[in-house]
PDB file of C-alpha atoms in Angstrom:
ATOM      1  CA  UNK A  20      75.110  30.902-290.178  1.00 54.00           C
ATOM      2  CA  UNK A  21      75.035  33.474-292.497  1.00 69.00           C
ATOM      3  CA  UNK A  22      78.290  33.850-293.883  1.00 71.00           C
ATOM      4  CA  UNK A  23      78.493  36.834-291.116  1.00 76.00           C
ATOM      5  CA  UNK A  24      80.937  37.342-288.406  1.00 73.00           C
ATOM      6  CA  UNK A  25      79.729  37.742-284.727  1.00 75.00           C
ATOM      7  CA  UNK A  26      81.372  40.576-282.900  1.00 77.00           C
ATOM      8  CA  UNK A  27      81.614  41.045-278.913  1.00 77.00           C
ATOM      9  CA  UNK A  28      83.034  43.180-276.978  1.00 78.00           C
ATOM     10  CA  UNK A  29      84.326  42.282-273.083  1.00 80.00           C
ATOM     11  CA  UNK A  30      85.581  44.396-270.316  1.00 79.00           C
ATOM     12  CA  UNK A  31      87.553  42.471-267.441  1.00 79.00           C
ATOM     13  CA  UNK A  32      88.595  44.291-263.797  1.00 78.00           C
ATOM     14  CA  UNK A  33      91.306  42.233-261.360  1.00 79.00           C
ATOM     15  CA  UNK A  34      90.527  43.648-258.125  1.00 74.00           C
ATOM     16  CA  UNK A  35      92.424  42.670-255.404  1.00 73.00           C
ATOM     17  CA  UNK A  36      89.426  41.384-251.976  1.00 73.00           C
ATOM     18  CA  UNK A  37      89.019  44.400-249.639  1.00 68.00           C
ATOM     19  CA  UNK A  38      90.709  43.522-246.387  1.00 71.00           C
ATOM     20  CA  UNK A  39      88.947  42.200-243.274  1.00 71.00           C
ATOM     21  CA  UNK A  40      89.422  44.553-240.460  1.00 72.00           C
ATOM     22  CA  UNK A  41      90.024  44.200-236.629  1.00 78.00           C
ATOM     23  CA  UNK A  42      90.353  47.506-235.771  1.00 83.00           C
ATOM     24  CA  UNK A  43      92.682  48.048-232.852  1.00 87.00           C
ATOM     25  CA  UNK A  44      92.366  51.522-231.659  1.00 90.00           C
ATOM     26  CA  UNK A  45      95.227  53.069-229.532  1.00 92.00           C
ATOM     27  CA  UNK A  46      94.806  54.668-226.088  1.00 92.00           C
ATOM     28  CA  UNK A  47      96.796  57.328-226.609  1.00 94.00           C
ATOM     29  CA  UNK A  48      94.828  58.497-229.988  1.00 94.00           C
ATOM     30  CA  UNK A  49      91.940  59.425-228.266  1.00 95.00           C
ATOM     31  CA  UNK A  50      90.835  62.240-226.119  1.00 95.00           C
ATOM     32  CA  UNK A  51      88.101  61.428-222.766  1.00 94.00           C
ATOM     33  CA  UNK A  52      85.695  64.222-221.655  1.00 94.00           C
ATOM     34  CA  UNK A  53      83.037  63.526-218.678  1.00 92.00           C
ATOM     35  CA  UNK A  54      80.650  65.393-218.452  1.00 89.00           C
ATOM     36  CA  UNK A  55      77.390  65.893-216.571  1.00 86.00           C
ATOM     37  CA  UNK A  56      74.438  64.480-218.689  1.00 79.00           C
ATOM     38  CA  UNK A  57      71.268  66.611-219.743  1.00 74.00           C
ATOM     39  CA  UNK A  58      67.788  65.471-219.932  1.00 63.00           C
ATOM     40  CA  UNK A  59      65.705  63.096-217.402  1.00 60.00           C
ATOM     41  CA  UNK A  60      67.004  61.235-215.331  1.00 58.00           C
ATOM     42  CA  UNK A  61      66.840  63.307-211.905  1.00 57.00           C
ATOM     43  CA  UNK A  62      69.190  64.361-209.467  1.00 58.00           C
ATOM     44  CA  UNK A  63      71.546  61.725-210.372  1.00 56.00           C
ATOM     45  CA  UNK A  64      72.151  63.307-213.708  1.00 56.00           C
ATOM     46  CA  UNK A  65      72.615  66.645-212.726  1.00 58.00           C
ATOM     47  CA  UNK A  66      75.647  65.589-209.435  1.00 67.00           C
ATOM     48  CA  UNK A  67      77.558  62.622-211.377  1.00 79.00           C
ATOM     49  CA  UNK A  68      80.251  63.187-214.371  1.00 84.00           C
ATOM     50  CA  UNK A  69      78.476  60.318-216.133  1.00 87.00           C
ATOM     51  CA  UNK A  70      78.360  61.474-220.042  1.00 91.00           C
ATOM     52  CA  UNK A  71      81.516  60.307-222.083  1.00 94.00           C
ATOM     53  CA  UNK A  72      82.900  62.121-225.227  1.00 95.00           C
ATOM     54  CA  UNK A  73      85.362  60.179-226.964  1.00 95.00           C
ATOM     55  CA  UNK A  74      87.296  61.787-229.903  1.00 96.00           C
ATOM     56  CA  UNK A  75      89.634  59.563-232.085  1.00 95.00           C
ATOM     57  CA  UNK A  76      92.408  62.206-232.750  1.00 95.00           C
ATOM     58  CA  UNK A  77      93.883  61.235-235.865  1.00 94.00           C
ATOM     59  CA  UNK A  78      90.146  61.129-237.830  1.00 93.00           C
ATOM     60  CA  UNK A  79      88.318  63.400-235.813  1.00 95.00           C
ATOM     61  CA  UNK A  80      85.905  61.431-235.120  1.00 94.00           C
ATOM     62  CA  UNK A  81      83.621  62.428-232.176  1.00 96.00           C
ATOM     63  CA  UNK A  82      80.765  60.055-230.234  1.00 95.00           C
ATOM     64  CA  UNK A  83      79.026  61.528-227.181  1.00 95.00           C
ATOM     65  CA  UNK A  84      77.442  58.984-224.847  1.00 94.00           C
ATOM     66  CA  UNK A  85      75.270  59.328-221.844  1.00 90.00           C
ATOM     67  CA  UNK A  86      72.417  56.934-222.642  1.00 87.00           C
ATOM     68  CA  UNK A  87      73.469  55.034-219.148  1.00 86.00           C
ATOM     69  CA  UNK A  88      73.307  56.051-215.578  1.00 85.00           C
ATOM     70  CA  UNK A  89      76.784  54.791-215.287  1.00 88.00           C
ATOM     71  CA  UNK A  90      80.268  56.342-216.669  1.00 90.00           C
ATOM     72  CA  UNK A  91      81.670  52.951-217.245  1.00 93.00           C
ATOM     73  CA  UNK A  92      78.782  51.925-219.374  1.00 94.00           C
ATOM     74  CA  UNK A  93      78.495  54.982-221.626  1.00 94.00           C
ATOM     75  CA  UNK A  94      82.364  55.107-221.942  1.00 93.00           C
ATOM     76  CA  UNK A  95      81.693  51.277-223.189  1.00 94.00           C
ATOM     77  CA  UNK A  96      79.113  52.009-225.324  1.00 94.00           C
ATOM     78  CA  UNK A  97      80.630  55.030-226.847  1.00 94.00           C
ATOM     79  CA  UNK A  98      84.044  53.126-227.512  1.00 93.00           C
ATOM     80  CA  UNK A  99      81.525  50.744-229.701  1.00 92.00           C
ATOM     81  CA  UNK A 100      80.278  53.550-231.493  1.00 93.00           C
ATOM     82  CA  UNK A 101      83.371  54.926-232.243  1.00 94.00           C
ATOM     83  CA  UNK A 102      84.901  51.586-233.776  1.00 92.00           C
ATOM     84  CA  UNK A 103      82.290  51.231-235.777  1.00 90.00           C
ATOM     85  CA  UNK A 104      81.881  54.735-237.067  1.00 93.00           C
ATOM     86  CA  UNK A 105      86.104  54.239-237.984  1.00 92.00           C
ATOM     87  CA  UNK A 106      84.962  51.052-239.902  1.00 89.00           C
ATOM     88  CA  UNK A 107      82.394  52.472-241.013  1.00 90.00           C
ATOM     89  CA  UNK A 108      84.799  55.290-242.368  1.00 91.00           C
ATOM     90  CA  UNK A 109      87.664  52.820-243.595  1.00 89.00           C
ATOM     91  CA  UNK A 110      84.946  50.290-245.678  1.00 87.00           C
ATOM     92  CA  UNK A 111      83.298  53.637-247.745  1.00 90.00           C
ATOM     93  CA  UNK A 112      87.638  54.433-248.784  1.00 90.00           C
ATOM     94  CA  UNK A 113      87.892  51.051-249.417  1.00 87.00           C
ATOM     95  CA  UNK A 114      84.706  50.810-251.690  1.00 87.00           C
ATOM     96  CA  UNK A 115      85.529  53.768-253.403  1.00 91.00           C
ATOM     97  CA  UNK A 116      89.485  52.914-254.085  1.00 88.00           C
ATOM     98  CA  UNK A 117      87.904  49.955-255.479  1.00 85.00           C
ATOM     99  CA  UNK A 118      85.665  51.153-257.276  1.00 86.00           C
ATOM    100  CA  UNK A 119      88.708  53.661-258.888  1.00 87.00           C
ATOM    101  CA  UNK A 120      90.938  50.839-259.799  1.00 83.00           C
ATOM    102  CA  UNK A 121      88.071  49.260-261.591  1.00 82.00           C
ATOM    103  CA  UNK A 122      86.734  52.217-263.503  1.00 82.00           C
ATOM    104  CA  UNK A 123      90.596  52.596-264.892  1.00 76.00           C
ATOM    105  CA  UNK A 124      90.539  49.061-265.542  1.00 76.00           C
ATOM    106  CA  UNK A 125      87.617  48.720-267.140  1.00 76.00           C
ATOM    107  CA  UNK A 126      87.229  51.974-268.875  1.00 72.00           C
ATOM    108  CA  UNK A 127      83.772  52.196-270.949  1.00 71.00           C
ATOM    109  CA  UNK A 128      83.609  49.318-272.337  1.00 68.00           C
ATOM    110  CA  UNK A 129      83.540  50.964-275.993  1.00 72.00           C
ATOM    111  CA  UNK A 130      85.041  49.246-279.012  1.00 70.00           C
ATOM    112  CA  UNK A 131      87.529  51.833-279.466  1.00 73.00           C
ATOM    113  CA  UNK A 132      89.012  50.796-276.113  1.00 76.00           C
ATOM    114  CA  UNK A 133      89.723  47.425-277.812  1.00 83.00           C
ATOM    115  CA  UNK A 134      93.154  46.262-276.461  1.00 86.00           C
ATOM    116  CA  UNK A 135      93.204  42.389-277.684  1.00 90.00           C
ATOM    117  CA  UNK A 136      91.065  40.779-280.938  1.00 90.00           C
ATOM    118  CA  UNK A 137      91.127  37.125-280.618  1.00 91.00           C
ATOM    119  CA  UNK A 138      89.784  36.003-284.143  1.00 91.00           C
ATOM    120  CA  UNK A 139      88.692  32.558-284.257  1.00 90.00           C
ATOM    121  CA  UNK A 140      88.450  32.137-288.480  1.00 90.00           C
ATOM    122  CA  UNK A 141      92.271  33.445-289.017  1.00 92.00           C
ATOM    123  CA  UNK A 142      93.178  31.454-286.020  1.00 95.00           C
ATOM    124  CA  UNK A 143      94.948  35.499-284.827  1.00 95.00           C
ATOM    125  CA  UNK A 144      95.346  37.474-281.604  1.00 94.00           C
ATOM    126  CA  UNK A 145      96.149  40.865-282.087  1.00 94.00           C
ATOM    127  CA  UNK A 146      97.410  43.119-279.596  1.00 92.00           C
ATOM    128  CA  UNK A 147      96.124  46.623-280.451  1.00 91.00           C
ATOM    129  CA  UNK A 148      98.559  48.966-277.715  1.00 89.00           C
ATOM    130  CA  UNK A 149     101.271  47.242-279.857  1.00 92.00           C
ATOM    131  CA  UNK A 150     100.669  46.227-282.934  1.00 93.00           C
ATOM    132  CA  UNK A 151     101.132  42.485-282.203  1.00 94.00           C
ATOM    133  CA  UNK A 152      99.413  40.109-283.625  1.00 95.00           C
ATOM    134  CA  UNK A 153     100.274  36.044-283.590  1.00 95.00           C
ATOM    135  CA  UNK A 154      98.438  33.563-285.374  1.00 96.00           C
ATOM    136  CA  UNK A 155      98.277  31.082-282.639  1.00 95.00           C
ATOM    137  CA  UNK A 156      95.491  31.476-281.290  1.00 94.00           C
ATOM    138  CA  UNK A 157      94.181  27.335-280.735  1.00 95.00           C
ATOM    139  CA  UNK A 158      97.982  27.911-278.319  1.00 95.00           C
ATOM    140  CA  UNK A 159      96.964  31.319-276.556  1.00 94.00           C
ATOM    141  CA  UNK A 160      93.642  29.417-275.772  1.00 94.00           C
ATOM    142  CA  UNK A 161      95.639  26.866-273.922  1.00 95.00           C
ATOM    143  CA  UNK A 162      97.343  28.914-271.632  1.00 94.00           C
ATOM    144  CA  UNK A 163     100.630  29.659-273.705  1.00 93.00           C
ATOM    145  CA  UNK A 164     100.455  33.578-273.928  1.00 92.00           C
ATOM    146  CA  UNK A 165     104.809  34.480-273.185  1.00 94.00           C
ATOM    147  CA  UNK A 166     105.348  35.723-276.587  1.00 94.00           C
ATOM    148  CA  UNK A 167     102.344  38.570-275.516  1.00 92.00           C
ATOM    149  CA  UNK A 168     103.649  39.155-272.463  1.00 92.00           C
ATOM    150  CA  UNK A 169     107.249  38.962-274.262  1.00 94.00           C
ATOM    151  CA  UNK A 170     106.030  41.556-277.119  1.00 94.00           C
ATOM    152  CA  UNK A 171     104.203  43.794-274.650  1.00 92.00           C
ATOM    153  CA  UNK A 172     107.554  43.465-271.794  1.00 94.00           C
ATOM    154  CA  UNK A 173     109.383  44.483-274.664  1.00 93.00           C
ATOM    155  CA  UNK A 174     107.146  47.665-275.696  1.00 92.00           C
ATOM    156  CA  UNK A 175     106.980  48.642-272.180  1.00 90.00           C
ATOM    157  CA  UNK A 176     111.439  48.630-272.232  1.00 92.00           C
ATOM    158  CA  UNK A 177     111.376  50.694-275.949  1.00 89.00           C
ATOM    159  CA  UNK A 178     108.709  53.307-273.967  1.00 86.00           C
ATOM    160  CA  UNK A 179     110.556  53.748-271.003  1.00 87.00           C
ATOM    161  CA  UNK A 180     113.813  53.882-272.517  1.00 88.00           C
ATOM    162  CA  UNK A 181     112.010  56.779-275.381  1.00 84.00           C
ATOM    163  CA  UNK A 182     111.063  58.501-271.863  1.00 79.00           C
ATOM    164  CA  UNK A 183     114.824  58.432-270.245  1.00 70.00           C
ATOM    165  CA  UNK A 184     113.139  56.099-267.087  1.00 60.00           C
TER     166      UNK A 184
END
């Protein structure tokens, strides 16, 4: 309350929800090796094809199984492994497309990124991309904001048509 004029700054990001997955993997996108398994196990390990390698062609992802006695089991469990290593896989692009969009949204966050000043005193928003500003502010607080979309629709024509788009 003295006399001076508070002064924030705000960074907003609209990011779309990252998708839930059901991966459904297609038979014909992978390739099945059996193999004999190495390591204990006895003579049963060294006569029976019983060691799976699955590779999901189109990633290149590879998962070698032959923690069971049995082939069915290890091709089982190495069919888990492999759907959740492709998760696995599609969740880290996700994250990081995510966290793309919201760095070029957001920017740093410094003053001289200022796009909109909303000045409560002169009752003003200001558009700074376009050199708008409309003192109506008590009305852009309520929800009506078409004449800054209108202004900024309108800059966005004048640009492209500049450009030859």
């Amino acid at each position: 309350a003295s006399g001076r004029i508070h002064t924030s700054a705000v960074t907003v990001a609209v990011l779309a929800e990252p998708e839930d997955l059901d991966l459904q993997i297609n038979p014909q996108d992978l390739k099945i090796d059996v193999f004999r398994s190495s390591g204990p196990g006895g003579q049963s390990v060294n006569k029976l094809e019983s060691a799976v390698r699955i590779t999901h062609i189109p990633t290149g992802t590879i998962v070698v199984c032959q923690d069971e006695k049995s082939q069915a089991k290890n091709k089982k469990k190495a069919m888990r492994v492999l759907k959740a290593r492709i998760l696995d896989n599609i969740r880290k692009e996700q994250a990081k497309k995510i966290a793309k969009d919201r760095k070029s949204q957001v920017g740093t966050g410094d003053r001289s990124e200022k796009i909109r000043t909303y000045n409560f005193p002169d009752r003003r928003v200001t558009d700074h991309r376009i050199g708008f500003t409309l003192h109506k502010l008590d009305r852009v607080m309520e929800g009506e904001i078409d004449e800054v979309f209108d202004a900024l629709l309108q800059a966005e024509r004048k640009l492209k048509l500049g450009q030859g788009k």
